[in-house]
Structures are given as C-alpha cells and as structure tokens.
mmCIF file of C-alpha atoms in Angstrom:
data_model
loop_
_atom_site.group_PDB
_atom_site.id
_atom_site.type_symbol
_atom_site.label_atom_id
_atom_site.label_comp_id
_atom_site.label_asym_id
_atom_site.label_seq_id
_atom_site.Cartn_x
_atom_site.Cartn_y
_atom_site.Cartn_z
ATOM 1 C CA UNK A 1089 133.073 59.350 126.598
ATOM 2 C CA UNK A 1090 133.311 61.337 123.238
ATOM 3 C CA UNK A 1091 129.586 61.969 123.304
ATOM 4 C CA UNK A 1092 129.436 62.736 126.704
ATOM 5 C CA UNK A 1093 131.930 65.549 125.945
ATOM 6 C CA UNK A 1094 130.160 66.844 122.819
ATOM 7 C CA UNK A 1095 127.003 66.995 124.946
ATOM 8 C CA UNK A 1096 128.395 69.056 127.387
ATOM 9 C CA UNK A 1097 129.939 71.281 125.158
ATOM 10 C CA UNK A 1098 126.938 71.699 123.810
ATOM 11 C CA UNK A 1099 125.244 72.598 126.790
ATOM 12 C CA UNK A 1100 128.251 75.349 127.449
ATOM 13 C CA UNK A 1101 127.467 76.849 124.094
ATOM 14 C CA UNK A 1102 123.933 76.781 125.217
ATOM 15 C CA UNK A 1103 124.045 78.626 127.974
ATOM 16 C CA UNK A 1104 126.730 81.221 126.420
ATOM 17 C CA UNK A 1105 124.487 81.857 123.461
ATOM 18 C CA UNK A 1106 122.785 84.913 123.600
ATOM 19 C CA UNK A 1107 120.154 87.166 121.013
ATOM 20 C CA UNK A 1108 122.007 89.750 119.214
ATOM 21 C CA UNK A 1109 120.523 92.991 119.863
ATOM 22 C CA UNK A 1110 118.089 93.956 117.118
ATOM 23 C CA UNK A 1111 118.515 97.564 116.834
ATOM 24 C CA UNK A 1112 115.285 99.071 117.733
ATOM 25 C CA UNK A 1113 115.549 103.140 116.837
ATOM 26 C CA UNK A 1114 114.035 105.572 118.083
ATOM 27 C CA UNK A 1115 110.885 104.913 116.278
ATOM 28 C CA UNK A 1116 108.677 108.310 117.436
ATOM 29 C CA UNK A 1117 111.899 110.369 115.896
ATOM 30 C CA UNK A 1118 112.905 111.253 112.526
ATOM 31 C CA UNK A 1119 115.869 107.960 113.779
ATOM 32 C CA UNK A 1120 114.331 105.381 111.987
ATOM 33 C CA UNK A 1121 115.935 104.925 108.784
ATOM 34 C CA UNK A 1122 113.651 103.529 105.719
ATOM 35 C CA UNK A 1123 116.404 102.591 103.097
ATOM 36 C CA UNK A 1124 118.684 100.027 105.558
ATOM 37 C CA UNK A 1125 119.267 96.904 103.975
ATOM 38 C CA UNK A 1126 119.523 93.624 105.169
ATOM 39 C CA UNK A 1127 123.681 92.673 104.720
ATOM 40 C CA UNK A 1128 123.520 89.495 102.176
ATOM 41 C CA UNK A 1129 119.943 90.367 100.932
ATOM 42 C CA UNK A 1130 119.489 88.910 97.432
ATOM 43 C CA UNK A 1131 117.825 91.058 94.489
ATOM 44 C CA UNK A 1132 113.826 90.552 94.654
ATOM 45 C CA UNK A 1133 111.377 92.077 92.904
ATOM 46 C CA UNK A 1134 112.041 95.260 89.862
ATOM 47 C CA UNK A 1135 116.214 95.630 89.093
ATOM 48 C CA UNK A 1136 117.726 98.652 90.757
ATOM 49 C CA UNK A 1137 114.145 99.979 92.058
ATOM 50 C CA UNK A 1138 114.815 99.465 95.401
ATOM 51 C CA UNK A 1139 118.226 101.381 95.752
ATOM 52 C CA UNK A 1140 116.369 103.990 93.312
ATOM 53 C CA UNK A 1141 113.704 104.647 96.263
ATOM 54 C CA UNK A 1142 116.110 104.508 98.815
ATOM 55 C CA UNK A 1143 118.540 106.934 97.477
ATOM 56 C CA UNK A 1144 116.691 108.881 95.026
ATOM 57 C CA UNK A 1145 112.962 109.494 96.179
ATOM 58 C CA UNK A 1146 112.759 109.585 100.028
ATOM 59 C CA UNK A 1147 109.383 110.818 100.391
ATOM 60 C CA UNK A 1148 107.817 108.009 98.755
ATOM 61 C CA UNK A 1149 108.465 106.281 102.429
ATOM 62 C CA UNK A 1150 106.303 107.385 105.171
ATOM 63 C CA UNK A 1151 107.230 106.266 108.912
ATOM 64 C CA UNK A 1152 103.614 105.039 109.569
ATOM 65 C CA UNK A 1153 102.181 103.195 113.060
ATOM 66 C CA UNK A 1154 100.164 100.081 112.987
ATOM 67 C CA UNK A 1155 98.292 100.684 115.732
ATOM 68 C CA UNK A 1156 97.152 104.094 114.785
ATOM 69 C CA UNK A 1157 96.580 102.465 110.869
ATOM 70 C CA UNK A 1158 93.977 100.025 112.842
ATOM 71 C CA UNK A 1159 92.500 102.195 114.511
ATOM 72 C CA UNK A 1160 91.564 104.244 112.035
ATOM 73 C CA UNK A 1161 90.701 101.005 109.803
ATOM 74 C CA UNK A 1162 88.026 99.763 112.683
ATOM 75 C CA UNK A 1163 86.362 103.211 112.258
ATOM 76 C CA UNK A 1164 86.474 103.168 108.693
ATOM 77 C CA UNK A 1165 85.073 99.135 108.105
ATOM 78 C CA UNK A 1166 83.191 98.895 111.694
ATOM 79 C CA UNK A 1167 82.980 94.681 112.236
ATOM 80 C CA UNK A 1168 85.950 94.118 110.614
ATOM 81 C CA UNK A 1169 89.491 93.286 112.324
ATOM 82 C CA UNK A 1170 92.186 94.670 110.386
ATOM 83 C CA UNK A 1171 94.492 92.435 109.033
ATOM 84 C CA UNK A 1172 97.876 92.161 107.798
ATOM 85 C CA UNK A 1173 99.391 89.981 105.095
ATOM 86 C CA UNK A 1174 102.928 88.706 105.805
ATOM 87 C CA UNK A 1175 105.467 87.248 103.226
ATOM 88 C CA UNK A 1176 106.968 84.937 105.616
ATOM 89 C CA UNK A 1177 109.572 84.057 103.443
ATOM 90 C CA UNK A 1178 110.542 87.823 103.211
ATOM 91 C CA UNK A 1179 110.638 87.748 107.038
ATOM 92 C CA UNK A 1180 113.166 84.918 108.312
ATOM 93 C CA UNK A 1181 115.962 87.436 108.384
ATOM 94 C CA UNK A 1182 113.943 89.430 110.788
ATOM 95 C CA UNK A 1183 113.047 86.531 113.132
ATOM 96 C CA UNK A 1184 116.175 84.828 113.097
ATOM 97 C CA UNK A 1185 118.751 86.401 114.865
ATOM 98 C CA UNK A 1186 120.273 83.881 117.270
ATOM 99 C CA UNK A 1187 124.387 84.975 116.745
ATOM 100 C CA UNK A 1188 125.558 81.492 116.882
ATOM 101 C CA UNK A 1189 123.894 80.722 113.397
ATOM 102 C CA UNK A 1190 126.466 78.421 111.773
ATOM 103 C CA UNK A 1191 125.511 75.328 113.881
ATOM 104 C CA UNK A 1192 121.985 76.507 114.152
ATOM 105 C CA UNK A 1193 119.258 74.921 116.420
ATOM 106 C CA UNK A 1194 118.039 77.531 118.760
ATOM 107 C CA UNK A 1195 114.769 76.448 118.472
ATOM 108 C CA UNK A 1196 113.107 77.711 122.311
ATOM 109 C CA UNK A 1197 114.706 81.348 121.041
ATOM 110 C CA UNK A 1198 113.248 81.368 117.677
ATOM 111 C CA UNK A 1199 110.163 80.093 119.050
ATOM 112 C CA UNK A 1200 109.892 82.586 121.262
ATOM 113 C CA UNK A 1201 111.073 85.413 118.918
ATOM 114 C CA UNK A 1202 107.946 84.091 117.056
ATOM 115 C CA UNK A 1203 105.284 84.477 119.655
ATOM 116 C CA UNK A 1204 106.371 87.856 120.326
ATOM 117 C CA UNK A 1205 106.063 89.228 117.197
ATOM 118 C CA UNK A 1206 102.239 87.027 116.909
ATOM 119 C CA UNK A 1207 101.548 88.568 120.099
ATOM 120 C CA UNK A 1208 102.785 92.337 119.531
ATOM 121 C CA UNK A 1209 100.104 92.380 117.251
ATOM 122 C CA UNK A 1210 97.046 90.505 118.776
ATOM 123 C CA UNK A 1211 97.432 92.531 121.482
ATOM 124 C CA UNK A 1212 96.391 95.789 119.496
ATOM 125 C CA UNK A 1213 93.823 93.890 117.562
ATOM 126 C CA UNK A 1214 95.573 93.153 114.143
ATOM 127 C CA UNK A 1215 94.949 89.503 112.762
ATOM 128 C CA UNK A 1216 97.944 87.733 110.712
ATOM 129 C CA UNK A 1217 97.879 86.210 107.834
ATOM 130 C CA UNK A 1218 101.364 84.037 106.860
ATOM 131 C CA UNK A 1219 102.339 82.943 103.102
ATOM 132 C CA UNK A 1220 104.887 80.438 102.601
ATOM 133 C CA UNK A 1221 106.144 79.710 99.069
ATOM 134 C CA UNK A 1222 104.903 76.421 97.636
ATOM 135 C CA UNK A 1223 105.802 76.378 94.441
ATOM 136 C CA UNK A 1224 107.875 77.479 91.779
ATOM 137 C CA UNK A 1225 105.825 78.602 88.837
ATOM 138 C CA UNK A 1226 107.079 77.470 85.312
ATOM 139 C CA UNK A 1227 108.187 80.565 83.822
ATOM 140 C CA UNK A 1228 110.449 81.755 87.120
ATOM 141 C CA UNK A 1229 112.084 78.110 86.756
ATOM 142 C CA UNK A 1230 115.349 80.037 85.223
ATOM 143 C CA UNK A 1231 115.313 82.666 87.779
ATOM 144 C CA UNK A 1232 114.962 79.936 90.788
ATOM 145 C CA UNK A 1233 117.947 78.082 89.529
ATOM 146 C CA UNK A 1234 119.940 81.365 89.390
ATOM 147 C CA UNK A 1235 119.683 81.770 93.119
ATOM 148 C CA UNK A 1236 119.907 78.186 93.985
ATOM 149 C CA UNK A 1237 123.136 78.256 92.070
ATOM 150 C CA UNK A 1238 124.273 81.407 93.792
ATOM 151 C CA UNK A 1239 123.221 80.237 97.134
ATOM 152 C CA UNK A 1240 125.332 76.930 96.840
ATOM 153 C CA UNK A 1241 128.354 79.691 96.196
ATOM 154 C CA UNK A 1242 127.492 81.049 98.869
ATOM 155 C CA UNK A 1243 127.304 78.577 101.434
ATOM 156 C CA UNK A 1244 130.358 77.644 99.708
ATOM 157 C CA UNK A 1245 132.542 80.450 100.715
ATOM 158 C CA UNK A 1246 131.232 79.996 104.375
ATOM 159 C CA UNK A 1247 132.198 76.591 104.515
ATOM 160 C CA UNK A 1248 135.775 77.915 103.059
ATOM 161 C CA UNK A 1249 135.746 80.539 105.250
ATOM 162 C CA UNK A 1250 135.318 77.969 108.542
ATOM 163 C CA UNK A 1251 138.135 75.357 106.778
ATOM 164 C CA UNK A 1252 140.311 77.954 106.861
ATOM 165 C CA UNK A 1253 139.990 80.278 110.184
ATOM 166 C CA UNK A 1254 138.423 77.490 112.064
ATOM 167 C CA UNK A 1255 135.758 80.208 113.505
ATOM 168 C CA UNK A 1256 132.172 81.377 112.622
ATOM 169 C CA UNK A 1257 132.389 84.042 109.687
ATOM 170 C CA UNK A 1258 130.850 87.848 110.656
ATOM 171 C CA UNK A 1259 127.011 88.277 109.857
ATOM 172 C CA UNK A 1260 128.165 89.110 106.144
ATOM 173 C CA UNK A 1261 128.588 85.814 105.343
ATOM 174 C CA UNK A 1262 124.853 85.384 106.934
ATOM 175 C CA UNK A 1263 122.663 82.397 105.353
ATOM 176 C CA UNK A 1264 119.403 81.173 106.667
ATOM 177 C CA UNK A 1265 119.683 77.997 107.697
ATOM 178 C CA UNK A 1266 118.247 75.235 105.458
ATOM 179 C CA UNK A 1267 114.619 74.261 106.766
ATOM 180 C CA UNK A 1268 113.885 77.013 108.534
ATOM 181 C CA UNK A 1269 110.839 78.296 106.243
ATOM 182 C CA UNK A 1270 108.967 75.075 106.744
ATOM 183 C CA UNK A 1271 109.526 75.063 110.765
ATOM 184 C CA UNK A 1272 108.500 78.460 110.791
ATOM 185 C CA UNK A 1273 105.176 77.420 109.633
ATOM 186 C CA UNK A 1274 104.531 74.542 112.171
ATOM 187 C CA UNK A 1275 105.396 77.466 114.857
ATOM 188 C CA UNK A 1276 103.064 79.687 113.508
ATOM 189 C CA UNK A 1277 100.712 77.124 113.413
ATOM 190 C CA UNK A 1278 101.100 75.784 117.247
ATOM 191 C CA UNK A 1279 100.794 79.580 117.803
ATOM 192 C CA UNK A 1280 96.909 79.692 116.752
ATOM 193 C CA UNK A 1281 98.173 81.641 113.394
ATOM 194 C CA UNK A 1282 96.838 81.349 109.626
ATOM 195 C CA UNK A 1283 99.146 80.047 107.606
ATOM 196 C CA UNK A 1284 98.700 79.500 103.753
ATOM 197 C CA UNK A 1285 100.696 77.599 101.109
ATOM 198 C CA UNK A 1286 100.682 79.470 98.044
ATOM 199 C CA UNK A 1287 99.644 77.326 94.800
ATOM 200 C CA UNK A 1288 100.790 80.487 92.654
ATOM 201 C CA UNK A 1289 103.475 82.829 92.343
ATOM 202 C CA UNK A 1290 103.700 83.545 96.354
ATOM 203 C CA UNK A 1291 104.019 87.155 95.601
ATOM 204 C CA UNK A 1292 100.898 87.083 93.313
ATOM 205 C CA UNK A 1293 99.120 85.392 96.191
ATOM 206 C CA UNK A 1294 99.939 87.721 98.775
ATOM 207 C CA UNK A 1295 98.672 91.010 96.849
ATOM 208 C CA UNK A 1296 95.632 89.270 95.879
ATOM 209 C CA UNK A 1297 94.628 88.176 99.505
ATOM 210 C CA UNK A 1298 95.628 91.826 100.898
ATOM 211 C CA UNK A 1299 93.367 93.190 97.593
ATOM 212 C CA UNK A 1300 90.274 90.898 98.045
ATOM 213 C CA UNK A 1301 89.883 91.121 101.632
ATOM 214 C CA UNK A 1302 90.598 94.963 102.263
ATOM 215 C CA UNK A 1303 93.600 94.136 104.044
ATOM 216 C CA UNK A 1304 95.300 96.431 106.232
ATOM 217 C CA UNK A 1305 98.626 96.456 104.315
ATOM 218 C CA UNK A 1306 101.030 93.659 103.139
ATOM 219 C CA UNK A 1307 104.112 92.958 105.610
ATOM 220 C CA UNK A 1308 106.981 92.121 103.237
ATOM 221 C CA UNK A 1309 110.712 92.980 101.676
ATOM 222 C CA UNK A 1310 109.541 92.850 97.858
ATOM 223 C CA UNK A 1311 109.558 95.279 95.128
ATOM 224 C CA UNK A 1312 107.256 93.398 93.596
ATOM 225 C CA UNK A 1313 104.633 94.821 95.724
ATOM 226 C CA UNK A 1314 105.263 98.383 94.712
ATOM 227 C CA UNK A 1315 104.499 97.337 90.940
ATOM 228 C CA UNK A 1316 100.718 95.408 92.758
ATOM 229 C CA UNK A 1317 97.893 97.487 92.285
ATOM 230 C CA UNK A 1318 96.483 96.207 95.529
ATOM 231 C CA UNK A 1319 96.608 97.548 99.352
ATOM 232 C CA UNK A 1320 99.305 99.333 101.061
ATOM 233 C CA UNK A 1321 103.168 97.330 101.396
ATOM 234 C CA UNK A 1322 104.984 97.730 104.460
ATOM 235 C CA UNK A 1323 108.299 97.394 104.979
ATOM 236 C CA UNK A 1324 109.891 94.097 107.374
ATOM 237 C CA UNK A 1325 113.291 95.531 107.632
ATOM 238 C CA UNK A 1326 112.215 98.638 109.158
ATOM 239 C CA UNK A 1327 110.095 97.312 111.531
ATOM 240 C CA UNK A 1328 110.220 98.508 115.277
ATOM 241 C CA UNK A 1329 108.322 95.670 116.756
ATOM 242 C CA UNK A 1330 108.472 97.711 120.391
ATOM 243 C CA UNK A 1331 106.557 100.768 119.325
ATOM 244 C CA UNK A 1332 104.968 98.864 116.674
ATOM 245 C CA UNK A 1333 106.317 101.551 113.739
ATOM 246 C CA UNK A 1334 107.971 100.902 110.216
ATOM 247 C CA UNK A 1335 108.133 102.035 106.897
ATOM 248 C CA UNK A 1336 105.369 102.527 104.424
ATOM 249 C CA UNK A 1337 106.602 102.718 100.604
ATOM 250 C CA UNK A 1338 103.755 104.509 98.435
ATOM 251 C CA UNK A 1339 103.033 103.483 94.960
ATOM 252 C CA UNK A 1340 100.883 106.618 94.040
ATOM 253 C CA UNK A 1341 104.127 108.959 95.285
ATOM 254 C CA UNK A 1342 106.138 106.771 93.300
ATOM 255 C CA UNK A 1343 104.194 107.073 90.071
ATOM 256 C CA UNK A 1344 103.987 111.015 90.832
ATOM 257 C CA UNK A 1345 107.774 111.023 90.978
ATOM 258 C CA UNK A 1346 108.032 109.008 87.205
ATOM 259 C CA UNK A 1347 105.221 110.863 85.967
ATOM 260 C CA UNK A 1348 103.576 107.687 85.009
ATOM 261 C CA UNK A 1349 100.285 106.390 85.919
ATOM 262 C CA UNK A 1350 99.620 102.994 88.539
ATOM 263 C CA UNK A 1351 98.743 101.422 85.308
ATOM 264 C CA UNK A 1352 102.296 101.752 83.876
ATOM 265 C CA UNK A 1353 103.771 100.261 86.607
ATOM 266 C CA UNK A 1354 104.155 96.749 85.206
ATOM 267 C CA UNK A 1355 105.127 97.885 82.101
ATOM 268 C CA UNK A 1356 107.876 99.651 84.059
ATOM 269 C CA UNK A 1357 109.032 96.729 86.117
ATOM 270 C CA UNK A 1358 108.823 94.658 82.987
ATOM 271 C CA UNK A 1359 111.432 96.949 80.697
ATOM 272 C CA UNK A 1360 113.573 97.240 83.912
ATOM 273 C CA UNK A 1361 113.832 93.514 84.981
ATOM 274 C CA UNK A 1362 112.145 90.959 87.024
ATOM 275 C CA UNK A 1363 111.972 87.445 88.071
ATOM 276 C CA UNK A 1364 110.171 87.184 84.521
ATOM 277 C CA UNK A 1365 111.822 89.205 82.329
ATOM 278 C CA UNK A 1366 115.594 89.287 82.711
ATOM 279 C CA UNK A 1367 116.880 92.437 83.067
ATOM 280 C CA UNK A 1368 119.624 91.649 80.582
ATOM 281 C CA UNK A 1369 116.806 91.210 77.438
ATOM 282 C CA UNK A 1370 116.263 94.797 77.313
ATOM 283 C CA UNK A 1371 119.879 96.290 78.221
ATOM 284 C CA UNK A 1372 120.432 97.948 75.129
ATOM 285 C CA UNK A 1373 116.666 99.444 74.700
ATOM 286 C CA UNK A 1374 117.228 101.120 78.197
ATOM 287 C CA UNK A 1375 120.640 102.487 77.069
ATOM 288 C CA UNK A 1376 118.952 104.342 74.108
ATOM 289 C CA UNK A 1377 116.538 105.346 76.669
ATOM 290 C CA UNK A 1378 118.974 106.984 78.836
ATOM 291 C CA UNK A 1379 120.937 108.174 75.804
ATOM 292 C CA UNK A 1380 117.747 110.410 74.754
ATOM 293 C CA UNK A 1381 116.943 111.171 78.297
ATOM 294 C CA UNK A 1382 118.052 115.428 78.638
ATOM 295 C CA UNK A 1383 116.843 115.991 82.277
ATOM 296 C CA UNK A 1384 119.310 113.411 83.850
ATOM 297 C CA UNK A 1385 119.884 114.366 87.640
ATOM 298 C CA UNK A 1386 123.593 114.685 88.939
ATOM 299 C CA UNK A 1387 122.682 113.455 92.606
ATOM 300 C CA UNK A 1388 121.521 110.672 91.134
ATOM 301 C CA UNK A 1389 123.098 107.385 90.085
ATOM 302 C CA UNK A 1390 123.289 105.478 86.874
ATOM 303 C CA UNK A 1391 121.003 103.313 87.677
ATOM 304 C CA UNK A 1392 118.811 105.700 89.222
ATOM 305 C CA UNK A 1393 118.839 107.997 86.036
ATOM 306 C CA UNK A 1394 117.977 104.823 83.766
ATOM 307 C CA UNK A 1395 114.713 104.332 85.660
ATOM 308 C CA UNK A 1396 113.952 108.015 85.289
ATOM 309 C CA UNK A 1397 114.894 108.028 81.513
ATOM 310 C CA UNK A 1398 112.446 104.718 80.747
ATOM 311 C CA UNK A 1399 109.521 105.998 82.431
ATOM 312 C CA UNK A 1400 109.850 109.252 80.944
ATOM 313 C CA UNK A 1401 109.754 107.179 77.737
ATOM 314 C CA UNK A 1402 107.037 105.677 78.893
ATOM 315 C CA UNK A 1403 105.120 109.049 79.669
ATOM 316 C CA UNK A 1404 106.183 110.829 76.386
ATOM 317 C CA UNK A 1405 107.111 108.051 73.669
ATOM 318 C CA UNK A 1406 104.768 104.843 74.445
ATOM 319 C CA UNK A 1407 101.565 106.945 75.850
ATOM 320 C CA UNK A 1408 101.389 108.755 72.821
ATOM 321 C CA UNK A 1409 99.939 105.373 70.813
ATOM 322 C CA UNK A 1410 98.403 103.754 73.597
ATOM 323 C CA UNK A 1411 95.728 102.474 72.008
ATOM 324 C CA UNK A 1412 96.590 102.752 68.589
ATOM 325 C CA UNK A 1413 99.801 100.794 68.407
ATOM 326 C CA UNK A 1414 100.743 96.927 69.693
ATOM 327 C CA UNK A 1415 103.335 96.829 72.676
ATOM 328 C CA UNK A 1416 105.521 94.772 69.871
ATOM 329 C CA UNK A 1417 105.077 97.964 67.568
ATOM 330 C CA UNK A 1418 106.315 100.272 69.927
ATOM 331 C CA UNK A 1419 108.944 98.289 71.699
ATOM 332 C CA UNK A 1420 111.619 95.754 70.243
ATOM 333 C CA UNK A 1421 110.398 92.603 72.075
ATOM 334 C CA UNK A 1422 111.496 90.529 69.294
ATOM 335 C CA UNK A 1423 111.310 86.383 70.273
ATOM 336 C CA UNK A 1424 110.794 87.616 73.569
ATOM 337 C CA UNK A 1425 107.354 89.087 72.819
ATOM 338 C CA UNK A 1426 104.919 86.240 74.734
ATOM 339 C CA UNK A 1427 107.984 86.300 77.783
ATOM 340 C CA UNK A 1428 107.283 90.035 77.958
ATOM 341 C CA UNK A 1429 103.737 89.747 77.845
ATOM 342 C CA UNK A 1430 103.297 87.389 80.374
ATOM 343 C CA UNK A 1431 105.700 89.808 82.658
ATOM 344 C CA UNK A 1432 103.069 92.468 82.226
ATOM 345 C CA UNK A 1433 99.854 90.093 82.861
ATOM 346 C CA UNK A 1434 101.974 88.662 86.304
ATOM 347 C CA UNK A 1435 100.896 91.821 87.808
ATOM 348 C CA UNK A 1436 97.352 92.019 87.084
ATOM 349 C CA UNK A 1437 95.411 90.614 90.041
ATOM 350 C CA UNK A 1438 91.424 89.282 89.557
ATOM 351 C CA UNK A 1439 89.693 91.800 87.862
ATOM 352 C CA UNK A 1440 92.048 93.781 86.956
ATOM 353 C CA UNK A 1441 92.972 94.810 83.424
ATOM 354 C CA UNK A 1442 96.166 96.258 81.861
ATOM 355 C CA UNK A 1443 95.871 99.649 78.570
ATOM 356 C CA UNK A 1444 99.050 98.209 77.474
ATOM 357 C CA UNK A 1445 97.396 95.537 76.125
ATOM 358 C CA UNK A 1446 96.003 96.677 72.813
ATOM 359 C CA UNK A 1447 93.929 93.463 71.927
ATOM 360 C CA UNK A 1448 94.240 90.470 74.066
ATOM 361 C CA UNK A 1449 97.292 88.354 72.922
ATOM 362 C CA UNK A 1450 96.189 84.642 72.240
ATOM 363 C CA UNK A 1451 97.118 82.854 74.882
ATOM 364 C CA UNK A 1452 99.478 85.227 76.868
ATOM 365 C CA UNK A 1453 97.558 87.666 79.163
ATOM 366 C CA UNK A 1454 95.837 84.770 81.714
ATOM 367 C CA UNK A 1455 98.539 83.346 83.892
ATOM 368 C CA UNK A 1456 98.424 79.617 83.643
ATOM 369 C CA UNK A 1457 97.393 77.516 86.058
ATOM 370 C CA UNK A 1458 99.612 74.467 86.132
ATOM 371 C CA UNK A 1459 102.571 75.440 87.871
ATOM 372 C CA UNK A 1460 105.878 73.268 88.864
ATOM 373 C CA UNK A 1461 106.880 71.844 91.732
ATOM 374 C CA UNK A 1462 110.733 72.575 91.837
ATOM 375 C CA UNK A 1463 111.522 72.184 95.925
ATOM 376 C CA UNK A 1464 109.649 70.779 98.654
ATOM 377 C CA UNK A 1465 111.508 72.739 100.581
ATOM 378 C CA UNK A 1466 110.607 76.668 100.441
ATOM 379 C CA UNK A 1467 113.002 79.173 99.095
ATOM 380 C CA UNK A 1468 114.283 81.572 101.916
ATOM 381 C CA UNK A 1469 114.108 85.386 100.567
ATOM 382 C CA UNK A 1470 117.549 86.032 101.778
#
C-alpha cells in the first residue's frame, strides 16, 4: 500500500540520516575563532555592535575554559556550585544539527545531542540553568512582528526553493523548525534540568538570575548582554563542547575601547538601536555624530566608525552636563522621549540605577509589569 511505502521510505531516510559534523577547533590553540557567525542568524541585541567587536576590537574576546572558570569559582565562593545561565532560545542553532532538517523529526538525535551537552557539564560540576521566552513584552510588540514577518519570508523562499528544484535547500536557507523551543524544554526537563519560563523580557530575566545568584557567566548569542551590568556572557557559537572552551566577550574591555564608562552602556545601545528603540529614530543624530567625529579609523567600517563617533560623543559632548542637563536637553528625542527612556531603564537590573537619568521621569524609568502574551509558542533566536 501507499502508506506502507511512505513508511519504508521513511525508515531508508532514517537510517541514511546522519549528524553533520559540528566543527570542533582546535580549542587549546589560537584555532578557535570568536567572531564566526551562525549563516541565517537574525540581528539581536545593539545594531552593528556585534560585527563592530568582531571586526574592530578583538581583544575584547578572551578564549576562556569552563572548567578552569569553576574551579577557580569553588575556591573563591567555597559551598557554592557554579552555575551557568543559558538563553535556550539563543542555543537551538547549536543543538540542532540533524542535516535532513526540512522534514524534521529526529527526535532520539536531538535528544541525545541534549544530554550530552547537560552532561558535559555535570560532569565537571557546573549546574544549568535554561530560560525559555514566555512572553512578548508590550513595548517589543513592533519589533516581534518584524521578525515574524521576516521569518514567514523566509520560510517562504524555502518552500520556493523546494517547488522549484524538488531538493532540500543548502544550510543557508536554514530555519529552526517550528516547535522546537517548547520540546526542548520537556527534554531538558526529563533530563533532571532547571528550566524557567520567563514572565519578563527573557533577556532581562537571564542577566538578573546570573546577577542575583553570582552566577558563573551567562551562556547566550545576545548583544544585549554586553550592554547588562551583571556577570560575565559567554559566547554559544563558539563553544567547543569537547574541551569544554569558548569565547568570553568583556564589557569592561569594551567600555575601555569607547572610552565610556559601564554606566553609558545603555545609553549607547539605546542611540545605536535595539529591540526598543529602532535604530532608524536616531539615523540622522548618529550621522552628525560621525560627521564631527576627526579620529575616524581607515581599517574600520562605516558602521564600525559610527559606534566610535557616538560614544566619543558620549565621552566628550553628553558627560560634560551629566547632571546638570535632561537627556531631552542634550539629545533630540523629540515624541520619542518616554520610548527612549524606557530603552535606557530596560537595562537596569534590581538595584541598579542609571546617571543619565537626571530626575526620575514620571512614569518611565520602572519597567512595567503587565506584559503581553503575543505567541504560545516561543520565538526561536535564529
């Protein structure tokens, strides 16, 4: 029968299937390389700061161990396991890698992809902590329907792509498959680990757990977490699970590089772009910016120089009426004042306060509560 066919086609494929080989450097050597980037990644996090570390300021990545980091974290805090927050979502790419992807299902693989990674770390000691995104918080609602509506495109062209050669497209054409986020939680789960459904901005949740609990470091593919005054941000994508090795990005060598303080950070990320603040509103204030900057660097890019010429504002311009001056008297916010504001405050975790803010805007520097509920199902960070 038909079904009997399909079946056994489908056990062919089965068997044929195989893992695509992850490439695992050379992680004791100078081999592994901090700035690769995952084909298909979507923007997260600060416009253009990612690319701007990558190609512009090397040394604020480190090639750091995890099981040297723990050790030296039991010696330091004796009693206490080091931990590690992960931002799940920022890690699908990394577990799945089954190269039959367009049908999907390789559930015993990714499974088992799963428990290796859990148990790569348990076996040194390091406790796991999993966030999944819950919900979509009101004032990212525009941002999440600007990757929804790109993702459809995308998914889209693969589905064109299929019509018309009648074959799986390369791994440019990549997409996580839909769901996947939400099983990756009950597998996590069945594996003994911690899993938590952020009520918040999942990014927002993720610093603050890593800040309030002394974490070891937060496990992740974010910008966002270079702007956090919290604990240290590894990098997913860099990861060598076999020696246990990645990437550490440093926001104190970053801020050494701008010649701005950790303070200035979200005021940084805010004039640049975010999932808050779109990095259209301030366009023409960074041009002016970069038009006024008169140490631009040659081996840099545009986009690199723009970051250097708005910090440098920042540091010479802004700083000089900290204080003295409103944020709205210094810098042409316009309509978009409380949207800019409320960028800013996004990155101020409990307890922690921001100089920018002269006197405390009415309304605008505590994050609300209430948030919306746009998905049930999670948005993959692809």
């Amino acid at each position: 029968s038909g079904s009997a066919r399909l079946a056994a086609a489908g056990r062919r494929a089965a068997r044929a299937r195989s893992w695509l080989c992850r490439r695992i450097p050379d992680c004791a050597g100078a081999s592994l390389d901090p700035f690769r980037e995952l084909s298909g990644s979507s923007v997260m996090g600060v416009r253009g700061l990612q690319g701007f570390v990558g190609s512009s300021c090397p040394h604020i990545c480190t090639v750091v161990n995890f099981r040297e980091l723990a050790e030296h974290h039991r010696n330091k805090h004796p009693g206490s396991a080091p931990t590690i927050v992960v931002d799940a979502m920022c890690c699908l790419r990394y577990w799945y890698t089954p190269e039959s992807w367009i049908c999907g299902g390789q559930w015993r693989e990714y499974f088992s992809a799963l428990r290796d990674f859990v148990k790569t770390f348990t076996t040194v000691g390091i406790k796991l902590v999993f966030f999944f995104d819950g919900m979509v918080e009101q004032e990212k609602r525009g941002e999440w329907v600007k990757r929804r509506l790109k993702n459809n495109r995308e998914i889209s062209r693969v589905f064109h792509y299929i019509k018309s050669h009648r074959e799986q497209p390369g791994r440019n054409m990549f997409f996580i498959p839909s769901g996947l986020a939400i099983f990756t939680r009950f597998a996590l789960k069945t594996l003994g680990q911690e899993t938590l459904c952020s009520l918040q901005e999942a990014d927002y949740e993720v610093a603050s757990y890593g800040l309030q609990n002394n974490c070891l470091g937060i496990l992740g593919e974010d910008t966002d977490y270079l702007i956090y005054d919290t604990c240290p941000y590894f990098s997913i994508g860099d990861l060598c699970l076999e020696s246990l090795s990645t990437v550490m990005l440093c926001r104190e060598k970053l801020c050494e590089s701008l010649a701005i303080s950790l303070a200035d950070l979200p005021l940084l990320a805010c004039l640049l772009g975010n999932d808050i603040v779109p990095e259209g509103m301030f366009e023409s204030f960074r041009y002016k910016c970069l038009s006024s900057y008169t140490s631009l660097k040659e081996n840099f890019d545009k986009k690199g120089n723009v970051i250097l010429a708005v910090a440098d504002h920042i540091s010479k311009v802004l700083h000089l009426h900290q204080g003295e001056k409103k944020l709205e008297e210094m810098l042409p916010l316009g309509p978009n004042k409380a949207l800019f504001y409320k960028g800013v405050a996004s990155y101020l975790l409990p307890g922690q306060k921001s100089p920018w803010f002269f006197q405390k805007p009415k309304g605008l520097i505590t994050l609300p509560k209430q948030v919306v509920s746009m998905s049930s199902d999670p948005e993959p960070k692809q």
